[in-house]
Amino acid sequence: MSESGSNSSNVQQGMQKQKQNPFEFSHDKILDDVYRTHFHCLEKCDVASLHTVASNVLNQSMDITHKVIAKGEQLMDRFREDTTTITSQQLAAKLKRIAYLMICTPRGEYPVHCTTMLILEQLKHYSWDAKVLIVEAAFALEYGKFLYLLPLIAPCQQFESSFADLHGLLMVPQNTKQLIDFNSVVKKVMKVVECITQWKKLNSEGHDLRDVPTLPETLQEIPVLVYWTIFTFVTCTGEINHFIDNKYQRHELWTDLENKLDTILGKLNELLKKCINEIERIEDFTRRKNIVTHGRDIVKVLKALIICGDNRDLRQSVYYVGHTEEQVKVEEFKKKYVLLFISGLENIKEDIKVLNSINEKLKESREVENHRSEDFKILWIPIVDEWNEERRKKLEINLRDTKFGWYVVKYFNCETSLKLIKEVFNYEGKHIIPLINPQGKVENIDAKQIISQWGIDGFPFRTSDQSRLSQQWKWFWSEITKFNPAIEHLSEEEDCFLFIYGGSNTKWVEEFTTAMESLRKEVENTNLDSNIVIESYQLDSKVVTRFWIAIDSLLTRRKQVKGGERVKEFATNETIKRLLFLKQDPKGWGILSKGKNVRLLGHGEAMCRTVKEFETWRDKLHELSFDVAFTDHYKGIKDKDGSKKCEENVICYGHPTDIVERITCPKKDCRRPMKVTSVNYKCCHQQGQ
C-alpha cells in the first residue's frame, strides 16, 4: 500500500473513532477500560490537604463568578489559604502537565474520552480517590488562575487593565448565562468528589466487609465514577478558553453531562447511605453488646436487648399480661431477677404451661440462699422473621387465651437486638430461658432444662442448682435400681412421668394399681396439645422391706459428714428423712417423678384419691404440666384433711449413737423439733394436745 493510501486509511480510522460516544458506552465497558489502567497504589499524596486546597480554590473562584454575574462590587482581595503547603515539586509538575492536557482538549465526546483515559494511565499508581483529587486540583489550577484576573476588569491601573484585556477577560461579563451553566456542572462534580472521598474514608476505617457488604459493592462502581468525574473535569477545563469568545455558545455536551452527574450522585448517595446505616448498626451492636456483657444494671441490659433505634420509650412494646393487658416501663424490672423466655410462636404451649406453673409458685414465699421468689419475674420475647397479620393474630390469641400473668415484648422486630440475642445467648430458633440477675449478669445461659425437669424445685434456677438437684436424688435412683434395673431406663426418659408405689396394705396396692391403669387410659383419650407418657412400677412386699432397710442404712452412713461437705449433704439428708416418713403410712405410699426429678412423695390415701379424681383436675392439663396439676390436687386433698394431729413418724436405728441429728416434724403447720426417745424420732408437739 502506498504512503498516501496508508495516511488516508489512518484518517478514516480516526474519523471513525471520533464517532464513538462514551455516553453510549455500557457500564461494563467503561469499568473494564478504566480498571486496566489501575495498578497497585505505589504513589502517595496527601489527598486530604489536596482536596482542601482544590476545594478552596474552586469555591472562591465560583464566588468571583457570582459577583461578576450579579455585577456587584469587584473582588479585589487575593486568595488566602490557611492550609499548609502540600504540593511537592513532583506533584506540582504533574498537576501542570494534566492541566495542560485538559486545557488543550478540543470540544467533543471522543477527544475528552481520549484525554480522560490518558490521564488515568498517567495516574495508574494512585488510589481511586487520589486520581480524582489530583485532576480536581489540576482543574482548580486553570480555573482559579483564569478567574483570579477577573477583578482586574475594574477601573484601576492601566497595566492591570491591559493585562486583563490580553487574557480576553473583557468578554467574560457578556457570557454570564454560560458561567451559570458552567458553575452548575462544577458544583455537581465537586459533590461527586466529596462522595468518593467519603467512601474512601469509610473504607479505610477497617470494618469487617461481612458486616458492611455495601462497601465492596460500592467499590464495583468507583472506577466508573472516577472515569466520569475526570471526564467532567476535562470537559470543564477545555471549556474555559471559550468564555473569552463574544460569540460563545453553550456546548450541547452540558445537558448529557449534567444528566450523567445527576444519575451518578443519586446512585452514589444511595450506596453511601447504606454504608453509613450498616456501620451505624455495627456501632450500635457493639454498644449494646458491651452493656449486656459488662452491664451492672438489669434495666440497662433489658433496654439494650429490646430497644429499637432511637426509640427510648419502651412502654409501647413491653406489656404485663394478666386478666388485662397493661403497658409497663422496663423500670418495672429494677432490682429483679429476670427469666427471659426467648422463642418463636410454634410449639410453645408446653413451655408456657411450665412457666405458668413457675409463675404461680413464685407468688408463694420461698427463699433459697438469699434468693427470694418475689424478686423473680418472667419476660417473654417472641421472635419471628416478620410480624405479618397472621403472626400478630397468633400472638394475640396466645396472650388472650393464656392470661399467664407475666410480661411480654410485643412485636419484637429489632435486627440489631436479634443479632445480639443470637450471639450472647446462642439463640438459634430453639426456645431458651436465660436467667439474668439484678446486676445484669447472666447466671444461667439457659434455665429451660432445669425448669422443665425440676419445675419450681429448681428455684432459683442457677446453673449450680442443676448439679444440686441431681445430687439430691442421685442416692434414690442408685438404691432403687439395685432392686430392678429396668427402672433406670424409665427414669432416663425426661418427659416420662413415673409412679413408684408400694405398701403393706394389699387392698390399697390393688386399688392403686387399678386406678393407675384407668388414669393412663383416660390421659391418652384426653385431647391435649402434647403427648403425656405415664409409667408405673410397684415394689412388691419382699422388695419393699429391703428397700427401706437400704434407705435406713444410707442415712446412717451419712452421720459423719464434716465441714463444707456437711452443708452440701444437708439437703440430701433432709430428703432421705422425708422419704423414710412415708414407710409408716398404714395403707401405702407413692412417688411421682418426671424423669429423674422426684416431684412428689405421697401418702397412700391422698395419692389414690388424686389418681381416681382425674376428671376433677383434667382441665388443668391445658394450662399446667401433668406433674404440677397432679401435685396441686394432691396438696389440695392434704390441706382439706381435717386432722391437725401430727404424725408419729418413727425411724428405728440399731443404737442411739447412730442418730445423725434432730428431725423437725413434717407437718406443714407444725415444723417443730421432734423429741429423741432412745433410738426413735417422735414429734413432741403431740404431748401438748
XYZ file of C-alpha atoms in Angstrom:
689
model
C 0.000 0.000 0.000
C 1.279 3.498 -0.800
C 2.082 6.022 1.902
C -0.799 8.235 0.805
C -3.184 5.267 0.968
C -1.940 4.455 4.471
C -2.458 8.029 5.629
C -5.936 8.037 4.129
C -6.767 4.830 5.984
C -5.484 6.292 9.265
C -7.586 9.412 8.743
C -10.652 7.292 8.107
C -9.963 5.243 11.223
C -9.533 8.442 13.172
C -12.788 9.812 11.843
C -14.472 6.515 12.703
C -13.109 6.727 16.239
C -14.393 10.277 16.578
C -17.896 8.952 16.007
C -17.626 6.906 19.217
C -19.591 8.473 22.043
C -18.642 7.492 25.628
C -22.205 8.309 26.715
C -23.238 5.285 24.692
C -20.645 3.008 26.322
C -22.004 0.329 28.635
C -21.172 0.389 32.303
C -19.131 -2.821 31.961
C -17.093 -1.461 29.037
C -16.094 1.638 30.987
C -15.360 -0.494 34.048
C -13.079 -2.799 32.029
C -11.300 0.035 30.218
C -10.701 2.046 33.378
C -9.678 -0.897 35.536
C -6.994 -1.870 33.027
C -5.305 1.471 33.771
C -5.251 0.832 37.540
C -2.262 -0.782 39.262
C -1.144 -1.147 42.850
C -1.193 2.134 44.770
C 2.560 2.743 44.831
C 2.494 6.546 44.724
C 1.176 8.531 47.665
C -0.021 12.083 48.131
C -1.735 13.999 50.906
C -5.238 13.575 49.477
C -6.994 15.314 52.378
C -4.938 18.509 52.124
C -5.024 18.407 48.330
C -8.805 18.168 48.441
C -8.992 21.102 50.870
C -6.797 23.344 48.746
C -8.528 22.475 45.464
C -11.985 22.942 47.006
C -10.987 26.326 48.418
C -9.750 27.470 45.023
C -12.877 26.287 43.230
C -15.282 27.671 45.828
C -13.610 31.077 45.807
C -13.449 31.004 42.006
C -17.187 30.484 41.873
C -17.656 33.315 44.373
C -15.903 35.576 41.880
C -18.176 34.487 39.037
C -21.251 35.054 41.200
C -20.169 38.647 41.826
C -19.402 39.207 38.177
C -22.792 37.764 37.256
C -24.532 39.908 39.867
C -22.487 42.968 38.752
C -21.650 43.635 42.344
C -18.505 45.167 43.695
C -15.308 43.731 42.306
C -13.416 41.276 44.448
C -10.002 42.883 44.933
C -8.722 40.638 47.719
C -6.385 37.890 46.698
C -6.978 34.247 47.716
C -5.592 33.458 51.125
C -5.019 29.823 52.114
C -4.924 28.774 55.750
C -3.640 25.328 54.881
C -0.026 24.302 54.783
C 1.816 23.775 51.534
C 1.075 20.280 50.243
C 2.339 20.225 46.679
C 5.784 18.790 46.199
C 7.775 19.796 43.155
C 6.968 16.464 41.532
C 3.243 16.754 42.223
C 3.152 20.383 41.086
C 4.739 19.390 37.770
C 2.179 16.564 37.406
C -0.673 18.996 38.040
C 0.625 21.355 35.335
C 1.007 18.537 32.812
C -2.506 17.291 33.454
C -3.874 20.840 33.343
C -2.142 21.379 30.004
C -3.651 18.159 28.628
C -7.113 19.246 29.696
C -6.887 22.872 28.512
C -5.742 21.687 25.091
C -8.512 19.124 24.668
C -10.915 20.158 21.888
C -14.648 20.017 22.232
C -16.325 16.667 21.613
C -17.085 13.490 23.492
C -14.373 11.362 21.946
C -11.424 13.817 22.421
C -12.480 14.215 26.046
C -12.666 10.432 26.418
C -9.156 10.031 24.993
C -7.725 12.646 27.366
C -9.535 11.006 30.285
C -8.009 7.614 29.512
C -4.581 9.217 29.043
C -4.809 10.887 32.453
C -5.904 7.614 34.052
C -2.858 5.955 32.520
C -0.584 8.644 33.977
C -2.179 8.218 37.417
C -2.268 4.422 37.354
C -0.234 4.056 40.559
C -2.526 6.279 42.640
C -5.575 5.211 44.627
C -9.024 5.897 43.165
C -9.686 8.907 45.381
C -6.208 10.315 44.719
C -6.841 10.161 40.954
C -9.916 12.392 41.098
C -8.385 14.757 43.655
C -5.263 15.307 41.535
C -7.422 16.018 38.471
C -9.662 18.278 40.572
C -6.543 20.167 41.681
C -5.354 20.460 38.052
C -8.735 21.887 37.068
C -8.608 24.284 40.039
C -5.180 25.384 38.854
C -6.581 26.563 35.479
C -9.998 27.754 36.619
C -8.615 29.611 39.612
C -5.854 31.267 37.561
C -8.390 32.315 34.955
C -10.866 33.827 37.382
C -8.175 35.314 39.597
C -7.720 38.003 36.883
C -11.395 38.997 36.789
C -11.039 41.699 39.478
C -8.579 43.454 37.165
C -11.519 44.464 34.948
C -12.439 47.140 37.457
C -11.092 50.646 36.702
C -7.608 50.720 38.110
C -4.074 50.971 36.923
C -3.554 50.869 33.185
C -1.164 47.907 33.416
C -3.655 45.688 35.203
C -6.481 46.610 32.843
C -4.318 45.941 29.793
C -3.140 42.637 31.300
C -6.741 41.525 31.762
C -7.566 42.643 28.225
C -4.759 40.464 26.843
C -6.415 37.443 28.539
C -9.721 38.279 26.880
C -11.470 38.767 30.180
C -13.405 41.792 28.925
C -15.728 39.325 27.158
C -16.451 37.246 30.273
C -19.201 39.508 31.699
C -21.051 39.102 28.411
C -21.227 35.307 28.925
C -22.835 35.277 32.377
C -25.540 32.803 31.317
C -22.833 30.361 30.229
C -20.991 30.918 33.508
C -24.122 29.906 35.421
C -24.391 26.637 33.464
C -20.669 26.033 33.867
C -20.740 26.554 37.634
C -23.724 24.238 37.933
C -21.697 21.400 36.420
C -18.646 22.253 38.565
C -20.732 22.149 41.739
C -22.180 18.766 40.835
C -18.826 17.200 40.023
C -17.418 18.554 43.295
C -20.264 16.756 45.100
C -19.218 13.547 43.354
C -15.638 14.118 44.544
C -16.935 14.618 48.098
C -18.811 11.318 47.885
C -15.751 9.453 46.602
C -13.578 10.838 49.427
C -16.293 9.928 51.927
C -16.359 6.362 50.570
C -12.564 6.215 50.871
C -12.759 7.346 54.487
C -15.363 4.717 55.332
C -13.388 2.049 53.506
C -10.250 2.961 55.472
C -11.852 2.546 58.912
C -11.134 -1.188 58.962
C -14.697 -2.512 59.103
C -15.327 -6.193 58.518
C -16.715 -6.289 54.974
C -19.094 -9.068 56.028
C -20.769 -6.544 58.323
C -20.680 -3.720 55.748
C -21.361 -5.523 52.450
C -22.216 -2.265 50.677
C -18.580 -1.091 50.895
C -17.269 -3.732 48.443
C -20.456 -3.276 46.417
C -19.615 0.430 46.090
C -16.075 -0.438 45.038
C -17.555 -2.067 41.939
C -18.954 1.346 40.981
C -15.970 3.517 41.913
C -13.864 3.028 38.719
C -16.797 4.138 36.561
C -17.470 7.089 38.868
C -13.807 8.079 38.689
C -13.969 7.941 34.894
C -16.971 10.265 34.658
C -15.546 12.627 37.278
C -12.294 13.042 35.342
C -14.279 13.219 32.087
C -16.239 16.140 33.552
C -13.120 17.988 34.731
C -11.517 17.561 31.310
C -14.649 18.919 29.639
C -14.832 21.890 32.024
C -11.128 22.725 31.664
C -11.311 22.659 27.898
C -14.304 24.978 28.051
C -12.540 27.727 29.999
C -10.940 29.424 26.989
C -14.302 29.631 25.227
C -15.536 32.201 27.757
C -13.390 34.905 26.120
C -15.278 34.436 22.839
C -18.010 37.044 22.325
C -19.826 34.500 20.140
C -19.625 31.763 22.766
C -22.396 29.178 22.519
C -23.337 26.691 25.185
C -21.929 23.247 24.371
C -24.605 20.612 23.814
C -22.482 18.245 25.921
C -23.544 20.064 29.111
C -27.027 18.550 29.125
C -25.749 14.970 28.781
C -23.053 15.660 31.350
C -25.471 17.101 33.931
C -27.845 14.170 33.468
C -24.945 11.732 33.896
C -23.765 13.514 37.059
C -27.288 13.519 38.485
C -27.513 9.750 37.922
C -24.066 9.197 39.455
C -24.855 11.326 42.510
C -28.182 9.599 43.069
C -26.673 6.121 42.965
C -23.555 7.043 44.948
C -25.505 8.815 47.693
C -27.789 5.802 47.986
C -24.811 3.447 48.354
C -23.116 5.721 50.893
C -26.316 5.959 52.890
C -26.489 2.167 53.011
C -22.821 2.009 54.076
C -23.403 4.520 56.857
C -26.514 2.674 58.046
C -24.600 -0.614 58.139
C -21.723 0.992 60.052
C -24.152 2.610 62.483
C -25.717 -0.807 63.069
C -22.274 -2.228 63.848
C -21.547 0.592 66.278
C -24.992 0.216 67.825
C -24.481 -3.538 68.157
C -21.052 -3.041 69.775
C -22.502 -0.535 72.242
C -25.381 -2.833 73.140
C -23.131 -5.865 73.468
C -20.841 -4.005 75.872
C -23.854 -3.139 78.019
C -25.186 -6.705 78.011
C -21.852 -8.413 78.653
C -20.498 -5.850 81.130
C -23.740 -4.317 82.370
C -24.241 -3.517 86.017
C -27.980 -2.982 85.958
C -30.811 -5.216 84.746
C -32.814 -2.272 83.379
C -29.912 -1.094 81.178
C -29.350 -4.642 79.949
C -33.017 -5.105 79.032
C -33.097 -1.768 77.224
C -30.007 -2.778 75.258
C -31.724 -6.050 74.347
C -35.167 -4.836 73.297
C -34.897 -1.149 72.381
C -35.117 -0.322 68.674
C -33.339 2.599 67.009
C -33.636 5.881 68.854
C -36.952 4.994 70.448
C -36.338 5.451 74.154
C -39.965 4.999 75.239
C -40.420 1.268 75.752
C -43.929 1.470 77.188
C -45.278 0.788 73.712
C -43.557 -2.605 73.459
C -43.476 -4.176 76.958
C -46.774 -5.400 78.388
C -47.885 -7.097 81.572
C -50.414 -9.733 80.538
C -52.772 -10.964 83.230
C -56.538 -10.684 83.328
C -55.957 -7.433 81.447
C -53.116 -6.051 79.326
C -51.134 -3.177 80.742
C -48.255 -1.284 79.176
C -45.283 -1.013 81.514
C -41.851 0.550 81.634
C -38.676 -1.502 81.742
C -38.001 0.046 85.148
C -40.580 -2.482 86.364
C -37.694 -4.995 86.429
C -35.352 -2.872 88.541
C -33.542 -4.947 91.190
C -35.263 -8.119 89.924
C -34.097 -11.454 88.591
C -35.488 -11.933 85.082
C -36.209 -15.213 83.336
C -36.120 -14.337 79.624
C -38.337 -16.672 77.652
C -36.983 -16.330 74.085
C -38.925 -18.327 71.499
C -40.848 -18.392 68.256
C -44.627 -18.823 68.120
C -44.604 -22.513 67.235
C -44.604 -25.449 69.698
C -44.574 -23.255 72.778
C -47.665 -24.420 74.661
C -45.781 -26.899 76.838
C -43.188 -24.265 77.721
C -45.951 -21.795 78.547
C -47.594 -24.399 80.788
C -44.368 -24.925 82.709
C -43.720 -21.184 83.016
C -47.308 -20.619 84.127
C -46.817 -23.072 86.975
C -43.452 -21.481 87.820
C -45.051 -18.044 87.865
C -47.802 -19.197 90.218
C -45.324 -20.879 92.556
C -43.142 -17.763 92.599
C -46.052 -15.958 94.230
C -45.651 -18.278 97.205
C -42.987 -17.058 99.570
C -39.822 -19.130 99.282
C -36.147 -18.388 99.780
C -33.010 -20.303 98.792
C -29.578 -18.892 99.611
C -30.879 -15.292 99.826
C -32.851 -15.651 96.589
C -36.474 -14.674 97.270
C -39.242 -15.778 94.920
C -40.886 -12.332 94.913
C -37.743 -10.940 93.266
C -38.227 -13.072 90.136
C -40.130 -12.017 87.019
C -40.705 -13.682 83.635
C -40.336 -11.727 80.382
C -41.297 -13.303 77.060
C -39.574 -12.137 73.855
C -41.372 -13.819 70.927
C -39.209 -13.771 67.789
C -40.396 -14.240 64.196
C -38.948 -13.360 60.800
C -41.714 -10.871 60.067
C -44.714 -9.686 62.042
C -47.388 -10.158 59.392
C -51.092 -10.133 60.146
C -51.238 -13.897 60.708
C -48.432 -13.887 63.278
C -49.775 -10.840 65.072
C -53.119 -12.593 65.359
C -51.454 -15.777 66.615
C -49.608 -13.864 69.343
C -52.772 -12.059 70.419
C -54.647 -15.379 70.637
C -51.871 -16.800 72.830
C -51.984 -13.763 75.082
C -55.770 -13.733 75.278
C -56.240 -17.445 75.905
C -53.351 -17.981 78.294
C -53.547 -14.910 80.542
C -50.342 -16.108 82.111
C -49.640 -13.189 84.412
C -46.178 -12.316 83.187
C -44.543 -9.878 80.789
C -44.139 -9.864 77.010
C -42.354 -7.735 74.418
C -44.976 -7.415 71.700
C -43.971 -7.438 68.027
C -40.249 -7.572 68.761
C -38.623 -6.552 65.475
C -35.160 -5.087 66.010
C -32.494 -6.538 63.727
C -29.577 -5.420 65.926
C -31.227 -6.778 69.083
C -31.980 -10.087 67.387
C -28.340 -10.417 66.327
C -27.321 -9.621 69.913
C -29.660 -12.260 71.340
C -28.310 -14.850 68.921
C -24.700 -14.040 69.783
C -24.948 -13.544 73.554
C -27.471 -16.302 74.335
C -26.647 -18.675 71.430
C -30.255 -18.461 70.246
C -30.756 -20.467 67.053
C -34.542 -20.743 66.951
C -34.862 -23.305 69.744
C -36.636 -21.991 72.831
C -34.312 -20.820 75.612
C -34.778 -19.264 79.056
C -31.699 -17.286 80.202
C -31.623 -16.078 83.807
C -30.294 -12.553 84.413
C -29.673 -11.189 87.913
C -30.405 -7.617 89.127
C -26.840 -6.578 88.218
C -27.450 -7.583 84.603
C -25.190 -10.647 84.761
C -26.246 -13.919 83.160
C -26.481 -16.528 85.930
C -27.747 -19.292 83.684
C -27.390 -19.112 79.893
C -30.415 -21.421 79.574
C -32.528 -22.375 82.570
C -35.011 -24.254 80.351
C -33.602 -27.667 81.247
C -33.715 -27.150 84.990
C -37.186 -25.568 84.781
C -38.576 -28.338 82.554
C -37.035 -31.094 84.637
C -37.423 -29.791 88.162
C -40.129 -27.122 87.967
C -40.269 -24.817 90.983
C -37.963 -27.198 92.841
C -35.224 -25.836 90.579
C -35.558 -22.385 92.188
C -33.563 -20.116 91.902
C -32.688 -21.776 88.559
C -28.930 -21.172 88.594
C -26.510 -23.445 86.798
C -25.332 -24.714 90.171
C -28.890 -25.704 91.092
C -28.913 -28.334 88.347
C -25.978 -30.069 89.999
C -27.517 -29.648 93.446
C -30.819 -31.191 92.402
C -29.180 -34.027 90.510
C -27.227 -34.926 93.643
C -30.338 -34.545 95.767
C -31.984 -37.643 94.244
C -28.955 -39.494 92.933
C -28.905 -41.700 96.042
C -32.573 -42.652 95.490
C -32.106 -43.898 91.937
C -28.884 -45.597 92.890
C -30.679 -47.602 95.581
C -33.929 -48.403 93.801
C -32.306 -49.598 90.570
C -30.479 -52.220 92.614
C -33.845 -53.960 93.028
C -34.942 -53.546 89.416
C -32.509 -52.289 86.754
C -35.455 -51.669 84.369
C -36.366 -48.579 86.386
C -33.106 -46.956 85.255
C -34.326 -46.951 81.653
C -37.670 -45.391 82.608
C -36.031 -42.668 84.669
C -33.745 -41.720 81.790
C -36.767 -40.504 79.800
C -37.022 -36.839 80.820
C -40.615 -36.498 79.546
C -41.831 -39.688 81.195
C -43.956 -39.453 84.369
C -43.077 -42.435 86.559
C -45.078 -43.663 89.559
C -43.251 -45.930 92.016
C -45.502 -47.264 94.759
C -45.897 -49.933 97.413
C -47.220 -50.678 100.888
C -48.151 -53.297 103.424
C -51.904 -52.951 102.772
C -52.672 -55.352 99.902
C -56.114 -53.853 99.289
C -54.669 -50.354 98.863
C -51.957 -51.639 96.495
C -54.552 -53.382 94.299
C -56.817 -50.324 94.367
C -53.952 -48.015 93.386
C -52.803 -50.366 90.599
C -56.319 -50.417 89.099
C -56.616 -46.633 89.429
C -53.263 -46.156 87.646
C -54.388 -48.288 84.694
C -57.565 -46.234 84.425
C -55.608 -42.963 84.694
C -53.275 -43.966 81.896
C -56.194 -44.675 79.548
C -58.067 -41.505 80.426
C -54.996 -39.355 79.825
C -54.483 -40.995 76.424
C -58.083 -40.159 75.499
C -57.794 -36.549 76.615
C -57.383 -34.053 73.783
C -54.105 -32.350 74.700
C -51.530 -30.415 72.688
C -48.767 -32.786 73.745
C -48.455 -36.485 74.440
C -48.222 -37.431 78.128
C -46.316 -40.645 78.843
C -47.173 -42.348 82.154
C -45.404 -45.421 83.509
C -45.777 -47.141 86.878
C -43.771 -49.636 88.895
C -44.860 -51.493 92.032
C -42.401 -52.591 94.690
C -43.688 -55.958 95.965
C -43.694 -56.753 99.688
C -40.327 -58.549 99.653
C -38.583 -55.761 97.791
C -40.251 -53.039 99.924
C -38.711 -54.289 103.150
C -35.224 -54.485 101.667
C -35.685 -51.057 100.076
C -36.479 -49.367 103.409
C -33.591 -51.136 105.119
C -31.277 -49.825 102.406
C -32.571 -46.248 102.881
C -32.196 -46.520 106.680
C -28.636 -47.695 106.229
C -27.886 -44.904 103.764
C -28.940 -42.211 106.237
C -26.850 -43.815 108.965
C -23.751 -43.828 106.782
C -24.067 -40.069 106.335
C -23.803 -39.252 110.057
C -20.097 -38.393 109.893
C -20.255 -35.528 107.452
C -17.884 -32.666 108.291
C -17.165 -29.067 107.318
C -18.171 -27.916 103.856
C -19.363 -31.412 102.958
C -21.957 -31.154 105.707
C -23.537 -28.139 104.054
C -23.527 -29.900 100.695
C -25.089 -33.091 102.062
C -27.653 -31.447 104.345
C -30.385 -31.151 101.689
C -29.862 -34.767 100.690
C -30.165 -35.938 104.301
C -33.385 -33.966 104.695
C -34.747 -35.603 101.542
C -33.890 -39.081 102.830
C -35.746 -38.362 106.073
C -38.814 -37.159 104.131
C -38.847 -40.424 102.235
C -38.434 -42.505 105.411
C -41.532 -40.886 106.909
C -43.643 -42.498 104.140
C -42.979 -46.080 105.252
C -45.086 -45.596 108.396
C -48.244 -44.957 106.339
C -50.555 -47.907 107.168
C -52.014 -48.053 103.668
C -49.147 -47.358 101.342
C -47.198 -44.677 99.575
C -46.410 -43.392 96.085
C -43.582 -41.468 94.459
C -44.116 -39.375 91.318
C -41.111 -38.396 89.240
C -40.574 -36.678 85.916
C -37.535 -38.386 84.543
C -35.125 -38.415 87.490
C -36.787 -35.422 89.109
C -38.798 -36.691 92.063
C -41.773 -34.351 92.096
C -43.875 -35.790 94.911
C -43.509 -38.089 97.939
C -47.128 -39.011 98.596
C -49.074 -40.785 101.308
C -51.353 -43.633 100.286
C -54.866 -42.234 100.769
C -54.217 -38.832 99.149
C -52.243 -40.413 96.275
C -55.019 -42.880 95.458
C -57.719 -40.192 95.623
C -55.722 -37.904 93.311
C -55.413 -40.673 90.733
C -59.100 -41.556 90.964
C -60.261 -37.937 90.788
C -58.586 -37.266 87.439
C -61.837 -35.912 85.998
C -61.726 -33.150 88.625
C -58.366 -31.775 87.549
C -58.274 -32.916 83.905
C -58.881 -29.390 82.511
C -55.811 -28.040 84.300
C -53.659 -30.007 81.856
C -54.448 -27.360 79.241
C -52.631 -24.807 81.383
C -50.259 -26.798 83.601
C -47.930 -29.725 83.115
C -49.114 -33.141 84.346
C -46.822 -33.287 87.380
C -47.793 -29.786 88.534
C -51.513 -30.413 88.096
C -51.250 -33.764 89.917
C -49.206 -32.281 92.782
C -51.563 -29.316 93.192
C -54.589 -31.598 93.501
C -52.754 -33.908 95.920
C -51.806 -30.970 98.154
C -55.379 -29.702 97.998
C -56.580 -33.022 99.389
C -53.971 -32.942 102.145
C -54.870 -29.357 103.059
C -58.558 -30.256 103.313
C -57.754 -33.091 105.730
C -59.449 -32.048 108.968
C -56.996 -33.874 111.189
C -54.485 -31.495 112.786
C -52.772 -34.274 114.662
C -49.046 -34.515 113.937
C -47.871 -37.801 112.518
C -45.927 -40.145 114.762
C -43.156 -40.960 112.343
C -40.736 -43.431 113.816
C -37.310 -44.242 112.400
C -35.528 -47.065 114.098
C -31.752 -47.369 114.388
C -29.606 -50.055 115.844
C -28.076 -47.849 118.547
C -28.527 -44.279 119.895
C -25.079 -43.370 118.572
C -26.399 -43.939 115.040
C -28.672 -40.887 115.367
C -27.486 -38.338 112.842
C -29.290 -35.191 114.028
C -32.590 -33.790 115.171
C -35.541 -34.005 112.777
C -38.360 -31.472 112.566
C -41.988 -32.501 112.443
C -43.021 -32.894 108.778
C -46.484 -31.428 109.433
C -46.703 -28.207 107.411
C -48.319 -26.145 110.180
C -46.007 -27.521 112.902
C -42.385 -27.881 111.814
C -41.225 -28.120 115.459
C -38.217 -30.216 116.551
C -39.030 -33.862 117.256
C -38.138 -35.346 120.623
C -35.486 -38.036 120.585
C -36.502 -41.048 122.715
C -33.942 -43.771 122.706
C -33.402 -44.528 119.027
C -36.778 -43.304 117.793
C -37.855 -39.910 116.398
C -41.227 -38.738 117.716
C -42.814 -35.285 117.441
C -43.028 -33.770 120.924
C -45.848 -31.460 119.770
C -48.389 -34.215 120.494
C -47.634 -34.182 124.188
C -49.331 -30.826 124.457
C -52.512 -31.982 122.651
